[in-house]
Amino acid sequence: MNDADSIPGAPRARLVVVISGRGRNLAALIAAIREGRIAADLVAVISNRADAPGLAIAAAAGVPTTVIPHVDFPDRAAFDAALASCLRACRPDIVALAGFMRILTEGFVREFEGRMLNVHPSLLPRHKGLNTHAAVLRAGDAEHGATVHFVSPQLDGGPAVIQGRFIVPAHDDVQQLAERVMDTVERKIYPQAVAWMARGELQLEQGVAVFRGRPLREPLTLDDLEEGFR
Ligand code: GAR
């Protein structure tokens, strides 16, 4: 379904994207909304860093931005409370963490559980946390990729929705791998997952990702991408 197929007058999903950095995933989401592939309105972009280049991408697209610098808060709970209050005011149906480099408290996650997705640069459950590309090279992994998952209180541990993988080229360094993950996987799978969620085709039910009425036993793959997302 795209804009042309949507029911006239039907409310569109309200999307908020939370970033810390360059905003390439944000740019992919904005492009997909513009092209009518995601039936959602991007109502706000929030960053925990004032110098995140992604803020300029949002501003150029006319999306309101808010900066909540984590360094202004005494602890994690205080920052998360401020972020939660900002998000609440946006009334989001979908919260997309896109290169958001903060560990979230359980209370925060519980409030937005089922509405919050993350994209992580590895084939989860392999290589949770930071520096995933270096970890892949160190381990000599044959394959690498990225995963979109529902956010749960376990770091990078929530139910996976879709995963894209490729064979690790023999001579890639960390930087090349990072670019490859972004270009060949993340910029495709994240807009697709958000599009499914905006259409009501993807939910979290009792801790299980459900796609078109069926529990996902395995994450979807690049082969499941719809035409416009390939
Ligand atoms: C992406 O590769 C994303 O998966 C990763 O940071 C990059 C952000 O790029 N996120 C994480 O590592 C989260 N733990 P972007 O800001 O250009 O979208």
PDB file of C-alpha atoms and ligand atoms in Angstrom:
ATOM      1  CA  MET A   1       0.000   0.000   0.000  1.00  0.00           C
ATOM      2  CA  ASN A   2       1.213   3.536  -0.627  1.00  0.00           C
ATOM      3  CA  ASP A   3      -0.264   7.002  -0.312  1.00  0.00           C
ATOM      4  CA  ALA A   4      -2.370   6.505  -3.390  1.00  0.00           C
ATOM      5  CA  ASP A   5      -3.987   3.380  -1.916  1.00  0.00           C
ATOM      6  CA  SER A   6      -4.552   4.708   1.592  1.00  0.00           C
ATOM      7  CA  ILE A   7      -8.093   5.288   2.749  1.00  0.00           C
ATOM      8  CA  PRO A   8      -8.933   8.993   2.415  1.00  0.00           C
ATOM      9  CA  GLY A   9      -9.204  10.576   5.836  1.00  0.00           C
ATOM     10  CA  ALA A  10      -7.685   7.552   7.631  1.00  0.00           C
ATOM     11  CA  PRO A  11      -5.299   8.756  10.336  1.00  0.00           C
ATOM     12  CA  ARG A  12      -1.653   8.301   9.400  1.00  0.00           C
ATOM     13  CA  ALA A  13       0.776   6.842  11.902  1.00  0.00           C
ATOM     14  CA  ARG A  14       2.786   9.396  13.862  1.00  0.00           C
ATOM     15  CA  LEU A  15       6.496   8.600  13.668  1.00  0.00           C
ATOM     16  CA  VAL A  16       9.277  10.012  15.841  1.00  0.00           C
ATOM     17  CA  VAL A  17      12.925   9.268  15.001  1.00  0.00           C
ATOM     18  CA  VAL A  18      15.593   9.423  17.714  1.00  0.00           C
ATOM     19  CA  ILE A  19      19.207   9.911  16.621  1.00  0.00           C
ATOM     20  CA  SER A  20      22.713  10.608  17.888  1.00  0.00           C
ATOM     21  CA  GLY A  21      24.754  10.943  14.710  1.00  0.00           C
ATOM     22  CA  ARG A  22      24.928  11.128  10.940  1.00  0.00           C
ATOM     23  CA  GLY A  23      21.302  10.335  10.225  1.00  0.00           C
ATOM     24  CA  ARG A  24      21.629   8.081   7.163  1.00  0.00           C
ATOM     25  CA  ASN A  25      18.823   5.866   8.427  1.00  0.00           C
ATOM     26  CA  LEU A  26      16.802   8.989   9.145  1.00  0.00           C
ATOM     27  CA  ALA A  27      17.402  10.137   5.556  1.00  0.00           C
ATOM     28  CA  ALA A  28      16.216   6.760   4.240  1.00  0.00           C
ATOM     29  CA  LEU A  29      13.055   7.012   6.340  1.00  0.00           C
ATOM     30  CA  ILE A  30      12.383  10.569   5.145  1.00  0.00           C
ATOM     31  CA  ALA A  31      12.847   9.502   1.513  1.00  0.00           C
ATOM     32  CA  ALA A  32      10.456   6.577   1.936  1.00  0.00           C
ATOM     33  CA  ILE A  33       7.800   8.828   3.492  1.00  0.00           C
ATOM     34  CA  ARG A  34       8.209  11.379   0.686  1.00  0.00           C
ATOM     35  CA  GLU A  35       7.855   8.690  -1.948  1.00  0.00           C
ATOM     36  CA  GLY A  36       4.681   7.390  -0.310  1.00  0.00           C
ATOM     37  CA  ARG A  37       6.239   4.076   0.748  1.00  0.00           C
ATOM     38  CA  ILE A  38       5.725   4.696   4.466  1.00  0.00           C
ATOM     39  CA  ALA A  39       2.226   5.819   5.406  1.00  0.00           C
ATOM     40  CA  ALA A  40       3.346   7.890   8.362  1.00  0.00           C
ATOM     41  CA  ASP A  41       3.990  11.488   9.284  1.00  0.00           C
ATOM     42  CA  LEU A  42       7.413  12.190  10.729  1.00  0.00           C
ATOM     43  CA  VAL A  43       6.319  14.504  13.538  1.00  0.00           C
ATOM     44  CA  ALA A  44       9.660  15.008  15.269  1.00  0.00           C
ATOM     45  CA  VAL A  45      13.342  14.129  15.314  1.00  0.00           C
ATOM     46  CA  ILE A  46      15.021  14.050  18.720  1.00  0.00           C
ATOM     47  CA  SER A  47      18.769  13.955  19.285  1.00  0.00           C
ATOM     48  CA  ASN A  48      20.814  13.575  22.458  1.00  0.00           C
ATOM     49  CA  ARG A  49      23.643  15.459  20.747  1.00  0.00           C
ATOM     50  CA  ALA A  50      23.454  19.050  19.550  1.00  0.00           C
ATOM     51  CA  ASP A  51      26.168  18.347  16.962  1.00  0.00           C
ATOM     52  CA  ALA A  52      24.434  15.371  15.322  1.00  0.00           C
ATOM     53  CA  PRO A  53      24.603  15.921  11.537  1.00  0.00           C
ATOM     54  CA  GLY A  54      21.218  14.191  11.266  1.00  0.00           C
ATOM     55  CA  LEU A  55      19.572  17.293  12.751  1.00  0.00           C
ATOM     56  CA  ALA A  56      20.321  19.220   9.554  1.00  0.00           C
ATOM     57  CA  ILE A  57      18.761  16.424   7.489  1.00  0.00           C
ATOM     58  CA  ALA A  58      15.573  16.715   9.556  1.00  0.00           C
ATOM     59  CA  ALA A  59      15.546  20.509   9.365  1.00  0.00           C
ATOM     60  CA  ALA A  60      16.052  20.438   5.592  1.00  0.00           C
ATOM     61  CA  ALA A  61      12.996  18.186   5.355  1.00  0.00           C
ATOM     62  CA  GLY A  62      10.970  20.616   7.452  1.00  0.00           C
ATOM     63  CA  VAL A  63      10.728  18.244  10.424  1.00  0.00           C
ATOM     64  CA  PRO A  64      10.734  19.804  13.908  1.00  0.00           C
ATOM     65  CA  THR A  65      13.844  18.875  15.888  1.00  0.00           C
ATOM     66  CA  THR A  66      14.534  18.747  19.615  1.00  0.00           C
ATOM     67  CA  VAL A  67      17.913  18.347  21.261  1.00  0.00           C
ATOM     68  CA  ILE A  68      18.028  16.797  24.722  1.00  0.00           C
ATOM     69  CA  PRO A  69      21.734  16.710  25.585  1.00  0.00           C
ATOM     70  CA  HIS A  70      22.382  13.729  27.822  1.00  0.00           C
ATOM     71  CA  VAL A  71      25.354  15.579  29.331  1.00  0.00           C
ATOM     72  CA  ASP A  72      22.919  18.004  30.988  1.00  0.00           C
ATOM     73  CA  PHE A  73      21.452  15.268  33.190  1.00  0.00           C
ATOM     74  CA  PRO A  74      22.880  13.825  36.395  1.00  0.00           C
ATOM     75  CA  ASP A  75      22.163  10.205  35.479  1.00  0.00           C
ATOM     76  CA  ARG A  76      20.606   7.858  32.963  1.00  0.00           C
ATOM     77  CA  ALA A  77      17.192   7.852  34.660  1.00  0.00           C
ATOM     78  CA  ALA A  78      16.955  11.661  34.569  1.00  0.00           C
ATOM     79  CA  PHE A  79      17.850  11.778  30.863  1.00  0.00           C
ATOM     80  CA  ASP A  80      15.375   9.009  30.046  1.00  0.00           C
ATOM     81  CA  ALA A  81      12.635  10.839  31.971  1.00  0.00           C
ATOM     82  CA  ALA A  82      13.235  13.955  29.848  1.00  0.00           C
ATOM     83  CA  LEU A  83      13.273  11.912  26.645  1.00  0.00           C
ATOM     84  CA  ALA A  84      10.067  10.110  27.669  1.00  0.00           C
ATOM     85  CA  SER A  85       8.317  13.362  28.407  1.00  0.00           C
ATOM     86  CA  CYS A  86       9.352  14.815  25.030  1.00  0.00           C
ATOM     87  CA  LEU A  87       8.211  11.664  23.248  1.00  0.00           C
ATOM     88  CA  ARG A  88       4.892  11.586  25.126  1.00  0.00           C
ATOM     89  CA  ALA A  89       4.174  15.117  23.924  1.00  0.00           C
ATOM     90  CA  CYS A  90       4.660  13.884  20.323  1.00  0.00           C
ATOM     91  CA  ARG A  91       2.014  11.127  20.764  1.00  0.00           C
ATOM     92  CA  PRO A  92       3.980   8.695  18.598  1.00  0.00           C
ATOM     93  CA  ASP A  93       2.547   5.487  17.158  1.00  0.00           C
ATOM     94  CA  ILE A  94       6.084   4.494  16.160  1.00  0.00           C
ATOM     95  CA  VAL A  95       9.411   5.453  17.728  1.00  0.00           C
ATOM     96  CA  ALA A  96      12.366   4.597  15.489  1.00  0.00           C
ATOM     97  CA  LEU A  97      15.780   4.617  17.146  1.00  0.00           C
ATOM     98  CA  ALA A  98      18.158   5.352  14.271  1.00  0.00           C
ATOM     99  CA  GLY A  99      21.781   5.437  15.307  1.00  0.00           C
ATOM    100  CA  PHE A 100      20.757   6.415  18.851  1.00  0.00           C
ATOM    101  CA  MET A 101      23.802   5.557  20.926  1.00  0.00           C
ATOM    102  CA  ARG A 102      22.363   5.368  24.429  1.00  0.00           C
ATOM    103  CA  ILE A 103      21.437   2.472  26.674  1.00  0.00           C
ATOM    104  CA  LEU A 104      17.839   2.923  27.828  1.00  0.00           C
ATOM    105  CA  THR A 105      16.417   2.258  31.289  1.00  0.00           C
ATOM    106  CA  GLU A 106      13.814  -0.450  31.743  1.00  0.00           C
ATOM    107  CA  GLY A 107      11.096   2.025  32.784  1.00  0.00           C
ATOM    108  CA  PHE A 108      11.596   4.032  29.594  1.00  0.00           C
ATOM    109  CA  VAL A 109      11.521   0.960  27.397  1.00  0.00           C
ATOM    110  CA  ARG A 110       8.375  -0.387  29.055  1.00  0.00           C
ATOM    111  CA  GLU A 111       6.499   2.848  28.347  1.00  0.00           C
ATOM    112  CA  PHE A 112       7.167   2.642  24.603  1.00  0.00           C
ATOM    113  CA  GLU A 113       7.440  -1.139  24.221  1.00  0.00           C
ATOM    114  CA  GLY A 114       5.634  -2.404  21.148  1.00  0.00           C
ATOM    115  CA  ARG A 115       5.901   1.012  19.480  1.00  0.00           C
ATOM    116  CA  MET A 116       9.702   1.252  19.455  1.00  0.00           C
ATOM    117  CA  LEU A 117      12.064  -0.217  16.844  1.00  0.00           C
ATOM    118  CA  ASN A 118      15.859  -0.128  16.604  1.00  0.00           C
ATOM    119  CA  VAL A 119      18.300  -0.910  13.819  1.00  0.00           C
ATOM    120  CA  HIS A 120      21.517  -2.588  14.904  1.00  0.00           C
ATOM    121  CA  PRO A 121      24.580  -3.162  12.691  1.00  0.00           C
ATOM    122  CA  SER A 122      25.013  -6.900  13.183  1.00  0.00           C
ATOM    123  CA  LEU A 123      23.286 -10.217  12.699  1.00  0.00           C
ATOM    124  CA  LEU A 124      21.743 -10.320  16.166  1.00  0.00           C
ATOM    125  CA  PRO A 125      22.086 -12.118  18.501  1.00  0.00           C
ATOM    126  CA  ARG A 126      25.714 -11.945  17.337  1.00  0.00           C
ATOM    127  CA  HIS A 127      27.679  -8.842  18.322  1.00  0.00           C
ATOM    128  CA  LYS A 128      25.415  -6.820  20.573  1.00  0.00           C
ATOM    129  CA  GLY A 129      26.638  -3.414  21.717  1.00  0.00           C
ATOM    130  CA  LEU A 130      29.293  -1.231  20.096  1.00  0.00           C
ATOM    131  CA  ASN A 131      32.020  -1.747  17.475  1.00  0.00           C
ATOM    132  CA  THR A 132      30.213  -4.545  15.698  1.00  0.00           C
ATOM    133  CA  HIS A 133      32.175  -4.258  12.435  1.00  0.00           C
ATOM    134  CA  ALA A 134      35.496  -4.670  14.222  1.00  0.00           C
ATOM    135  CA  ALA A 135      34.045  -7.612  16.137  1.00  0.00           C
ATOM    136  CA  VAL A 136      33.028  -9.297  12.870  1.00  0.00           C
ATOM    137  CA  LEU A 137      36.551  -8.933  11.461  1.00  0.00           C
ATOM    138  CA  ARG A 138      38.152 -10.093  14.711  1.00  0.00           C
ATOM    139  CA  ALA A 139      35.935 -13.169  14.847  1.00  0.00           C
ATOM    140  CA  GLY A 140      36.545 -13.934  11.170  1.00  0.00           C
ATOM    141  CA  ASP A 141      32.797 -14.151  10.531  1.00  0.00           C
ATOM    142  CA  ALA A 142      31.819 -15.285   7.047  1.00  0.00           C
ATOM    143  CA  GLU A 143      28.653 -13.150   7.110  1.00  0.00           C
ATOM    144  CA  HIS A 144      27.653  -9.749   8.414  1.00  0.00           C
ATOM    145  CA  GLY A 145      24.585  -7.540   8.190  1.00  0.00           C
ATOM    146  CA  ALA A 146      22.036  -5.642  10.226  1.00  0.00           C
ATOM    147  CA  THR A 147      18.869  -6.316  12.170  1.00  0.00           C
ATOM    148  CA  VAL A 148      15.697  -4.355  12.878  1.00  0.00           C
ATOM    149  CA  HIS A 149      14.167  -5.386  16.173  1.00  0.00           C
ATOM    150  CA  PHE A 150      11.561  -4.307  18.690  1.00  0.00           C
ATOM    151  CA  VAL A 151      13.242  -2.646  21.645  1.00  0.00           C
ATOM    152  CA  SER A 152      13.096  -4.569  24.899  1.00  0.00           C
ATOM    153  CA  PRO A 153      14.869  -3.858  28.189  1.00  0.00           C
ATOM    154  CA  GLN A 154      17.711  -6.224  27.166  1.00  0.00           C
ATOM    155  CA  LEU A 155      20.315  -4.301  25.160  1.00  0.00           C
ATOM    156  CA  ASP A 156      19.934  -5.255  21.476  1.00  0.00           C
ATOM    157  CA  GLY A 157      17.927  -8.233  22.697  1.00  0.00           C
ATOM    158  CA  GLY A 158      14.341  -7.529  21.616  1.00  0.00           C
ATOM    159  CA  PRO A 159      12.446  -9.652  19.073  1.00  0.00           C
ATOM    160  CA  ALA A 160      13.998  -9.407  15.613  1.00  0.00           C
ATOM    161  CA  VAL A 161      11.800  -8.348  12.691  1.00  0.00           C
ATOM    162  CA  ILE A 162      14.040  -8.352   9.634  1.00  0.00           C
ATOM    163  CA  GLN A 163      17.686  -9.054   9.012  1.00  0.00           C
ATOM    164  CA  GLY A 164      19.776  -8.470   5.911  1.00  0.00           C
ATOM    165  CA  ARG A 165      23.036 -10.372   5.415  1.00  0.00           C
ATOM    166  CA  PHE A 166      25.957 -10.517   3.000  1.00  0.00           C
ATOM    167  CA  ILE A 167      29.219 -12.404   2.684  1.00  0.00           C
ATOM    168  CA  VAL A 168      32.084 -10.453   4.245  1.00  0.00           C
ATOM    169  CA  PRO A 169      34.404  -9.464   1.361  1.00  0.00           C
ATOM    170  CA  ALA A 170      37.967 -10.643   1.911  1.00  0.00           C
ATOM    171  CA  HIS A 171      39.623  -7.233   2.041  1.00  0.00           C
ATOM    172  CA  ASP A 172      37.011  -5.030   3.720  1.00  0.00           C
ATOM    173  CA  ASP A 173      38.233  -2.957   6.658  1.00  0.00           C
ATOM    174  CA  VAL A 174      36.017  -1.669   9.467  1.00  0.00           C
ATOM    175  CA  GLN A 175      35.017   1.475   7.565  1.00  0.00           C
ATOM    176  CA  GLN A 176      34.175  -0.379   4.362  1.00  0.00           C
ATOM    177  CA  LEU A 177      32.114  -2.914   6.289  1.00  0.00           C
ATOM    178  CA  ALA A 178      30.215  -0.152   8.075  1.00  0.00           C
ATOM    179  CA  GLU A 179      29.370   1.517   4.736  1.00  0.00           C
ATOM    180  CA  ARG A 180      28.381  -1.812   3.234  1.00  0.00           C
ATOM    181  CA  VAL A 181      26.009  -2.557   6.119  1.00  0.00           C
ATOM    182  CA  MET A 182      24.391   0.844   5.715  1.00  0.00           C
ATOM    183  CA  ASP A 183      24.128   0.842   1.913  1.00  0.00           C
ATOM    184  CA  THR A 184      23.191  -2.739   1.224  1.00  0.00           C
ATOM    185  CA  VAL A 185      21.127  -3.523   4.307  1.00  0.00           C
ATOM    186  CA  GLU A 186      20.070  -0.814   6.757  1.00  0.00           C
ATOM    187  CA  ARG A 187      18.713   1.751   4.312  1.00  0.00           C
ATOM    188  CA  LYS A 188      16.437  -0.976   2.904  1.00  0.00           C
ATOM    189  CA  ILE A 189      15.280  -2.959   5.929  1.00  0.00           C
ATOM    190  CA  TYR A 190      14.556  -0.051   8.274  1.00  0.00           C
ATOM    191  CA  PRO A 191      12.132   1.845   6.011  1.00  0.00           C
ATOM    192  CA  GLN A 192      10.470  -1.466   5.161  1.00  0.00           C
ATOM    193  CA  ALA A 193       9.952  -2.405   8.819  1.00  0.00           C
ATOM    194  CA  VAL A 194       8.572   1.039   9.633  1.00  0.00           C
ATOM    195  CA  ALA A 195       6.264   0.827   6.597  1.00  0.00           C
ATOM    196  CA  TRP A 196       4.880  -2.502   7.824  1.00  0.00           C
ATOM    197  CA  MET A 197       4.332  -1.087  11.268  1.00  0.00           C
ATOM    198  CA  ALA A 198       2.628   2.037   9.918  1.00  0.00           C
ATOM    199  CA  ARG A 199       0.241  -0.192   7.981  1.00  0.00           C
ATOM    200  CA  GLY A 200      -0.537  -2.270  11.069  1.00  0.00           C
ATOM    201  CA  GLU A 201       1.102  -5.369   9.560  1.00  0.00           C
ATOM    202  CA  LEU A 202       3.744  -5.680  12.267  1.00  0.00           C
ATOM    203  CA  GLN A 203       3.105  -5.815  16.002  1.00  0.00           C
ATOM    204  CA  LEU A 204       4.636  -6.962  19.240  1.00  0.00           C
ATOM    205  CA  GLU A 205       2.286  -9.341  21.050  1.00  0.00           C
ATOM    206  CA  GLN A 206       3.297 -10.735  24.420  1.00  0.00           C
ATOM    207  CA  GLY A 207       6.948 -10.261  23.642  1.00  0.00           C
ATOM    208  CA  VAL A 208       6.716 -11.862  20.180  1.00  0.00           C
ATOM    209  CA  ALA A 209       7.005 -10.048  16.842  1.00  0.00           C
ATOM    210  CA  VAL A 210       3.892 -10.781  14.785  1.00  0.00           C
ATOM    211  CA  PHE A 211       3.901 -10.147  11.029  1.00  0.00           C
ATOM    212  CA  ARG A 212       0.628 -10.248   9.098  1.00  0.00           C
ATOM    213  CA  GLY A 213      -0.979 -12.244  11.898  1.00  0.00           C
ATOM    214  CA  ARG A 214       1.817 -14.817  12.265  1.00  0.00           C
ATOM    215  CA  PRO A 215       4.473 -14.967  14.981  1.00  0.00           C
ATOM    216  CA  LEU A 216       7.937 -14.548  13.488  1.00  0.00           C
ATOM    217  CA  ARG A 217      10.017 -17.569  14.454  1.00  0.00           C
ATOM    218  CA  GLU A 218      12.875 -16.289  12.332  1.00  0.00           C
ATOM    219  CA  PRO A 219      13.448 -12.705  11.247  1.00  0.00           C
ATOM    220  CA  LEU A 220      12.307 -11.747   7.752  1.00  0.00           C
ATOM    221  CA  THR A 221      15.099 -11.373   5.177  1.00  0.00           C
ATOM    222  CA  LEU A 222      16.114  -9.220   2.208  1.00  0.00           C
ATOM    223  CA  ASP A 223      14.062 -11.609   0.057  1.00  0.00           C
ATOM    224  CA  ASP A 224      10.922 -10.409   1.860  1.00  0.00           C
ATOM    225  CA  LEU A 225      11.470  -6.760   0.910  1.00  0.00           C
ATOM    226  CA  GLU A 226       8.703  -5.291  -1.183  1.00  0.00           C
ATOM    227  CA  GLU A 227       9.528  -3.872  -4.597  1.00  0.00           C
ATOM    228  CA  GLY A 228       9.921  -0.251  -3.499  1.00  0.00           C
ATOM    229  CA  PHE A 229      12.332  -1.120  -0.713  1.00  0.00           C
ATOM    230  CA  ARG A 230      14.860  -3.248  -2.603  1.00  0.00           C
TER     231      ARG A 230
HETATM  232  C1  GAR B   1      23.988   2.641  11.984  1.00  0.00           C
HETATM  233  O1  GAR B   1      24.848   1.698  11.401  1.00  0.00           O
HETATM  234  C2  GAR B   1      23.193   2.002  13.096  1.00  0.00           C
HETATM  235  O2  GAR B   1      22.869   0.667  12.882  1.00  0.00           O
HETATM  236  C3  GAR B   1      24.160   2.124  14.235  1.00  0.00           C
HETATM  237  O3  GAR B   1      24.780   3.366  14.080  1.00  0.00           O
HETATM  238  C4  GAR B   1      24.768   3.735  12.712  1.00  0.00           C
HETATM  239  C5  GAR B   1      24.101   5.068  12.646  1.00  0.00           C
HETATM  240  O4  GAR B   1      24.140   5.602  11.404  1.00  0.00           O
HETATM  241  N1  GAR B   1      23.460   2.018  15.469  1.00  0.00           N
HETATM  242  C6  GAR B   1      23.965   1.454  16.556  1.00  0.00           C
HETATM  243  O5  GAR B   1      25.086   1.008  16.617  1.00  0.00           O
HETATM  244  C7  GAR B   1      23.028   1.437  17.743  1.00  0.00           C
HETATM  245  N2  GAR B   1      23.558   0.646  18.779  1.00  0.00           N
HETATM  246  P1  GAR B   1      23.210   6.830  10.988  1.00  0.00           P
HETATM  247  O6  GAR B   1      23.202   7.832  12.123  1.00  0.00           O
HETATM  248  O7  GAR B   1      23.907   7.415   9.790  1.00  0.00           O
HETATM  249  O8  GAR B   1      21.838   6.312  10.671  1.00  0.00           O
END
